[in-house]
Coordinates of C-alpha atoms and ligand atoms in Angstrom, one line a residue:
X1 CA 100.7 113.9 110.6
X2 CA 99.7 113.2 107.4
X3 CA 103.5 113.3 107.6
X4 CA 102.2 111.3 109.1
X5 CA 100.0 112.6 107.7
X6 CA 103.1 112.6 109.2
X7 CA 100.9 114.9 107.9
X8 CA 102.7 117.8 108.0
X9 CA 101.7 120.7 106.1
X10 CA 104.1 123.1 104.5
X11 CA 103.2 126.4 105.8
X12 CA 103.7 127.9 102.5
X13 CA 100.5 126.2 101.6
X14 CA 101.8 123.2 99.8
X15 CA 100.7 120.1 101.5
X16 CA 103.7 118.1 101.9
X17 CA 104.6 116.7 105.0
X18 CA 107.3 116.6 107.1
X19 CA 106.6 115.7 110.2
X20 CA 109.6 116.4 111.5
X21 CA 109.2 119.2 113.7
X22 CA 111.7 120.0 116.2
X23 CA 110.1 122.4 118.3
X24 CA 109.4 123.6 121.7
X25 CA 106.1 122.8 123.1
X26 CA 104.2 124.3 125.9
X27 CA 101.4 121.9 126.3
X28 CA 101.1 119.3 129.0
X29 CA 100.3 116.5 126.6
X30 CA 103.6 116.7 125.0
X31 CA 107.0 117.6 126.4
X32 CA 110.1 117.4 124.4
X33 CA 113.0 115.9 126.2
X34 CA 116.0 115.9 123.9
X35 CA 116.6 114.2 120.6
X36 CA 120.1 113.7 121.6
X37 CA 119.1 111.3 124.3
X38 CA 117.8 108.7 121.9
X39 CA 120.2 105.8 121.8
X40 CA 121.7 104.6 118.6
X41 CA 120.2 101.2 119.2
X42 CA 116.7 102.7 119.2
X43 CA 117.4 104.8 116.0
X44 CA 118.6 101.7 114.2
X45 CA 115.5 99.8 115.1
X46 CA 113.3 102.5 113.8
X47 CA 115.3 102.8 110.6
X48 CA 115.1 99.1 110.0
X49 CA 111.4 99.4 110.3
X50 CA 111.6 102.1 107.6
X51 CA 110.9 105.2 109.6
X52 CA 112.8 108.4 108.9
X53 CA 114.7 109.2 112.0
X54 CA 115.9 112.5 110.7
X55 CA 113.8 114.5 113.1
X56 CA 113.2 111.9 115.7
X57 CA 112.8 113.2 119.2
X58 CA 112.0 111.9 122.6
X59 CA 108.7 113.2 124.0
X60 CA 106.1 112.5 126.5
X61 CA 102.9 111.8 124.6
X62 CA 99.5 110.5 125.9
X63 CA 101.0 109.8 129.2
X64 CA 104.0 107.8 128.1
X65 CA 107.6 108.5 127.2
X66 CA 108.9 107.4 123.8
X67 CA 110.0 108.6 120.5
X68 CA 108.2 110.7 117.8
X69 CA 109.1 109.8 114.2
X70 CA 107.2 111.0 111.2
X71 CA 103.6 111.3 112.4
X72 CA 103.9 108.4 114.8
X73 CA 104.8 108.0 118.4
X74 CA 106.2 104.7 119.9
X75 CA 107.1 103.7 123.4
X76 CA 110.4 101.8 123.7
X77 CA 108.5 98.5 124.1
X78 CA 106.7 99.3 120.8
X79 CA 110.0 100.0 119.1
X80 CA 111.3 96.6 120.3
X81 CA 108.2 95.0 118.9
X82 CA 108.6 96.8 115.6
X83 CA 112.2 95.6 115.2
X84 CA 111.2 92.0 115.6
X85 CA 110.5 90.0 112.6
X86 CA 113.2 91.7 110.6
X87 CA 113.8 88.7 108.4
X88 CA 112.1 87.0 105.6
X89 CA 111.4 88.0 102.0
X90 CA 111.0 91.4 100.7
X91 CA 107.7 92.8 101.7
X92 CA 106.0 95.9 100.4
X93 CA 103.5 98.2 101.8
X94 CA 100.9 98.6 103.5
X95 CA 99.9 97.1 106.8
X96 CA 101.6 96.3 110.0
X97 CA 102.1 92.8 111.4
X98 CA 99.4 93.2 114.1
X99 CA 95.9 94.0 113.1
X100 CA 92.7 94.6 115.2
X101 CA 91.2 91.2 116.0
X102 CA 87.9 90.0 117.4
X103 CA 85.9 90.9 114.4
X104 CA 83.3 92.0 113.9
X105 CA 84.1 94.6 116.5
X106 CA 82.8 97.9 117.8
X107 CA 85.5 100.6 118.2
X108 CA 84.6 103.5 120.5
X109 CA 86.3 106.8 119.8
X110 CA 86.3 110.1 121.7
X111 CA 87.7 113.5 121.2
X112 CA 89.2 116.0 123.7
X113 CA 86.9 119.0 124.0
X114 CA 90.0 121.1 123.8
X115 CA 89.8 120.6 120.1
X116 CA 86.6 122.6 120.0
X117 CA 83.7 122.3 117.6
X118 CA 86.0 121.6 114.7
X119 CA 87.5 118.6 116.5
X120 CA 84.1 117.4 117.5
X121 CA 82.6 117.7 114.0
X122 CA 85.6 116.1 112.4
X123 CA 85.3 113.1 114.7
X124 CA 81.7 112.6 113.7
X125 CA 82.6 113.0 110.0
X126 CA 85.5 110.6 110.4
X127 CA 83.2 108.0 112.0
X128 CA 80.8 108.3 109.1
X129 CA 83.6 108.0 106.6
X130 CA 84.7 104.6 108.1
X131 CA 81.2 103.3 108.7
X132 CA 80.2 104.1 105.1
X133 CA 82.7 101.4 104.1
X134 CA 80.7 98.7 105.8
X135 CA 83.7 97.1 107.5
X136 CA 83.8 94.6 110.3
X137 CA 84.9 97.4 112.4
X138 CA 82.1 99.7 113.4
X139 CA 83.0 103.1 114.9
X140 CA 80.9 104.8 117.6
X141 CA 81.4 108.0 119.5
X142 CA 81.7 108.0 123.3
X143 CA 82.5 110.6 125.9
X144 CA 86.1 111.7 126.3
X145 CA 88.0 111.0 129.5
X146 CA 86.2 107.9 130.6
X147 CA 88.3 105.5 132.6
X148 CA 88.8 101.8 132.8
X149 CA 86.6 99.5 130.7
X150 CA 84.5 102.5 129.6
X151 CA 87.4 104.2 128.1
X152 CA 87.3 104.8 124.4
X153 CA 89.3 102.3 122.3
X154 CA 90.8 105.2 120.3
X155 CA 91.1 108.6 122.1
X156 CA 91.8 111.8 120.1
X157 CA 93.8 114.1 122.3
X158 CA 95.0 117.7 121.8
X159 CA 98.6 118.7 121.6
X160 CA 100.3 122.0 120.8
X161 CA 103.5 121.9 118.8
X162 CA 104.9 124.8 116.9
X163 CA 105.8 124.7 113.2
X164 CA 109.5 124.3 112.3
X165 CA 111.4 124.5 109.1
X166 CA 108.3 125.4 107.1
X167 CA 106.4 122.4 108.3
X168 CA 103.8 121.7 110.9
X169 CA 102.8 118.3 112.3
X170 CA 99.1 117.9 112.0
X171 CA 98.5 114.7 113.9
X172 CA 100.5 112.0 115.7
X173 CA 99.4 108.4 116.2
X174 CA 100.3 106.4 119.3
X175 CA 101.6 103.4 117.4
X176 CA 99.9 100.6 115.6
X177 CA 97.6 97.7 116.9
X178 CA 98.9 95.8 119.9
X179 CA 100.0 92.2 119.9
X180 CA 96.7 91.4 121.7
X181 CA 94.8 92.7 118.7
X182 CA 93.6 96.0 120.1
X183 CA 93.9 99.3 118.1
X184 CA 96.5 101.8 119.2
X185 CA 95.0 103.8 122.1
X186 CA 94.7 107.0 120.1
X187 CA 96.3 109.9 118.4
X188 CA 96.8 113.6 118.9
X189 CA 95.8 116.5 116.8
X190 CA 97.9 119.6 116.8
X191 CA 95.8 122.6 117.9
X192 CA 98.6 124.9 116.7
X193 CA 97.5 123.8 113.2
X194 CA 94.0 125.1 113.9
X195 CA 95.4 128.4 115.1
X196 CA 97.9 128.9 112.3
X197 CA 96.1 127.6 109.2
X198 CA 92.4 127.5 110.0
X199 CA 91.9 124.1 108.3
X200 CA 88.6 123.1 106.9
X201 CA 86.4 120.4 108.4
X202 CA 87.4 118.1 105.5
X203 CA 91.0 118.5 106.2
X204 CA 90.7 117.8 109.9
X205 CA 88.4 114.8 109.1
X206 CA 90.9 113.5 106.6
X207 CA 93.8 113.8 109.1
X208 CA 91.8 112.0 111.8
X209 CA 90.9 109.2 109.3
X210 CA 94.6 108.9 108.4
X211 CA 95.6 108.6 112.0
X212 CA 92.9 106.1 112.7
X213 CA 94.3 104.2 109.7
X214 CA 97.6 103.9 111.7
X215 CA 95.7 102.9 114.9
X216 CA 94.1 99.9 113.0
X217 CA 97.3 98.9 111.2
X218 CA 98.0 100.9 108.1
X219 CA 101.5 102.1 107.3
X220 CA 102.1 104.9 104.9
X221 CA 101.4 103.9 101.3
X222 CA 104.8 105.4 100.3
X223 CA 106.7 104.4 103.3
X224 CA 109.5 102.9 101.2
X225 CA 110.2 106.2 99.4
X226 CA 108.5 109.0 101.3
X227 CA 108.1 110.7 98.0
X228 CA 104.9 112.5 99.1
X229 CA 107.1 114.3 101.5
X230 CA 109.5 115.4 98.8
X231 CA 112.0 112.8 99.6
X232 CA 113.3 110.0 97.5
X233 CA 114.5 107.3 99.7
X234 CA 115.2 104.0 98.0
X235 CA 115.5 101.2 100.4
X236 CA 115.9 97.8 98.9
X237 CA 116.0 95.7 102.0
X238 CA 113.2 93.9 103.6
X239 CA 110.5 95.8 105.3
X240 CA 109.6 95.3 108.8
X241 CA 106.1 94.7 109.8
X242 CA 105.0 96.1 106.5
X243 CA 103.0 93.6 104.5
X244 CA 101.6 94.3 101.1
X245 CA 97.8 94.1 100.9
X246 CA 96.5 92.1 98.0
X247 CA 94.9 94.0 95.3
X248 CA 96.6 97.3 96.0
X249 CA 99.6 98.9 94.2
X250 CA 103.1 98.2 95.4
X251 CA 104.2 101.5 94.0
X252 CA 103.3 104.9 95.3
X253 CA 99.8 105.9 95.0
X254 CA 99.6 109.7 95.0
X255 CA 95.9 110.0 96.0
X256 CA 95.9 107.5 98.9
X257 CA 94.8 108.9 102.2
X258 CA 97.7 107.0 103.7
X259 CA 100.5 108.7 101.8
X260 CA 103.0 110.1 104.3
X261 CA 102.5 113.6 103.3
X262 CA 99.8 113.6 100.8
X263 CA 97.0 116.1 100.4
X264 CA 94.2 113.5 100.3
X265 CA 91.2 113.9 102.7
X266 CA 89.2 110.9 101.7
X267 CA 89.8 107.3 100.8
X268 CA 90.7 106.5 97.2
X269 CA 89.7 103.3 95.6
X270 CA 92.9 101.5 96.7
X271 CA 92.4 102.6 100.3
X272 CA 88.9 101.1 100.1
X273 CA 90.2 97.9 98.7
X274 CA 92.8 97.7 101.5
X275 CA 90.2 98.4 104.2
X276 CA 88.0 95.7 102.6
X277 CA 90.8 93.2 102.6
X278 CA 91.8 93.8 106.2
X279 CA 88.4 94.4 107.8
Ligands
LIG301 ZN1 100.8 108.9 108.9

């Protein structure tokens, strides 16, 4: 969601995010189990990695069981990995420990037809948005649902999750790059968002670009404070797997596409610098 984008959108029309949606779902892609079943150990690991666990919940997502926090989903193995490396000097934002390797590299992406023409058009626009930056990652569309080696590197799936507490989760990324240097396997887009708020192509494209940002190693620009979500968390201890990218601000950047809850739908100059530095 851009609340992650945790993006969550306030239904009142203010784009702030909260991803935290505790809700019932009725879609096969996502099934809420029970937030109460998350062990303290797991919550502590997530908090040490600077995720807000306020609305953390256990779900099945993209075929695996794990925990949804902000606009991210992590399996328990991924949570263990996040919690490693919790030492060292104070680090600031932006990227995760693992990045996509094997550059230059072609990244194939696909979108679930359940997201309709809007999802399809947004995928194409998102691909153009990244390719316009002339990175060492080149994005290319492929057919959804392919198996094995033909499978897309990043799959965009559909999930249906009701709004809660005035917020709706727009998208949810399945983690960050793997230790092997592959992108996260994909992200979901909430079709309830389409139904409820009739978003524009630019909004859906921006959310997809934000979630792809997570898949290739971007954390939220304001992950230390979450101020774009209307929170003011001041955590002075060392970040985990969050390494500042040279040439970008260490303070909040209100127009960054990677703000936790920001309204941006395109890369700002610092996002472009960050992409350029990493890829
Ligand atoms: Zn996000």
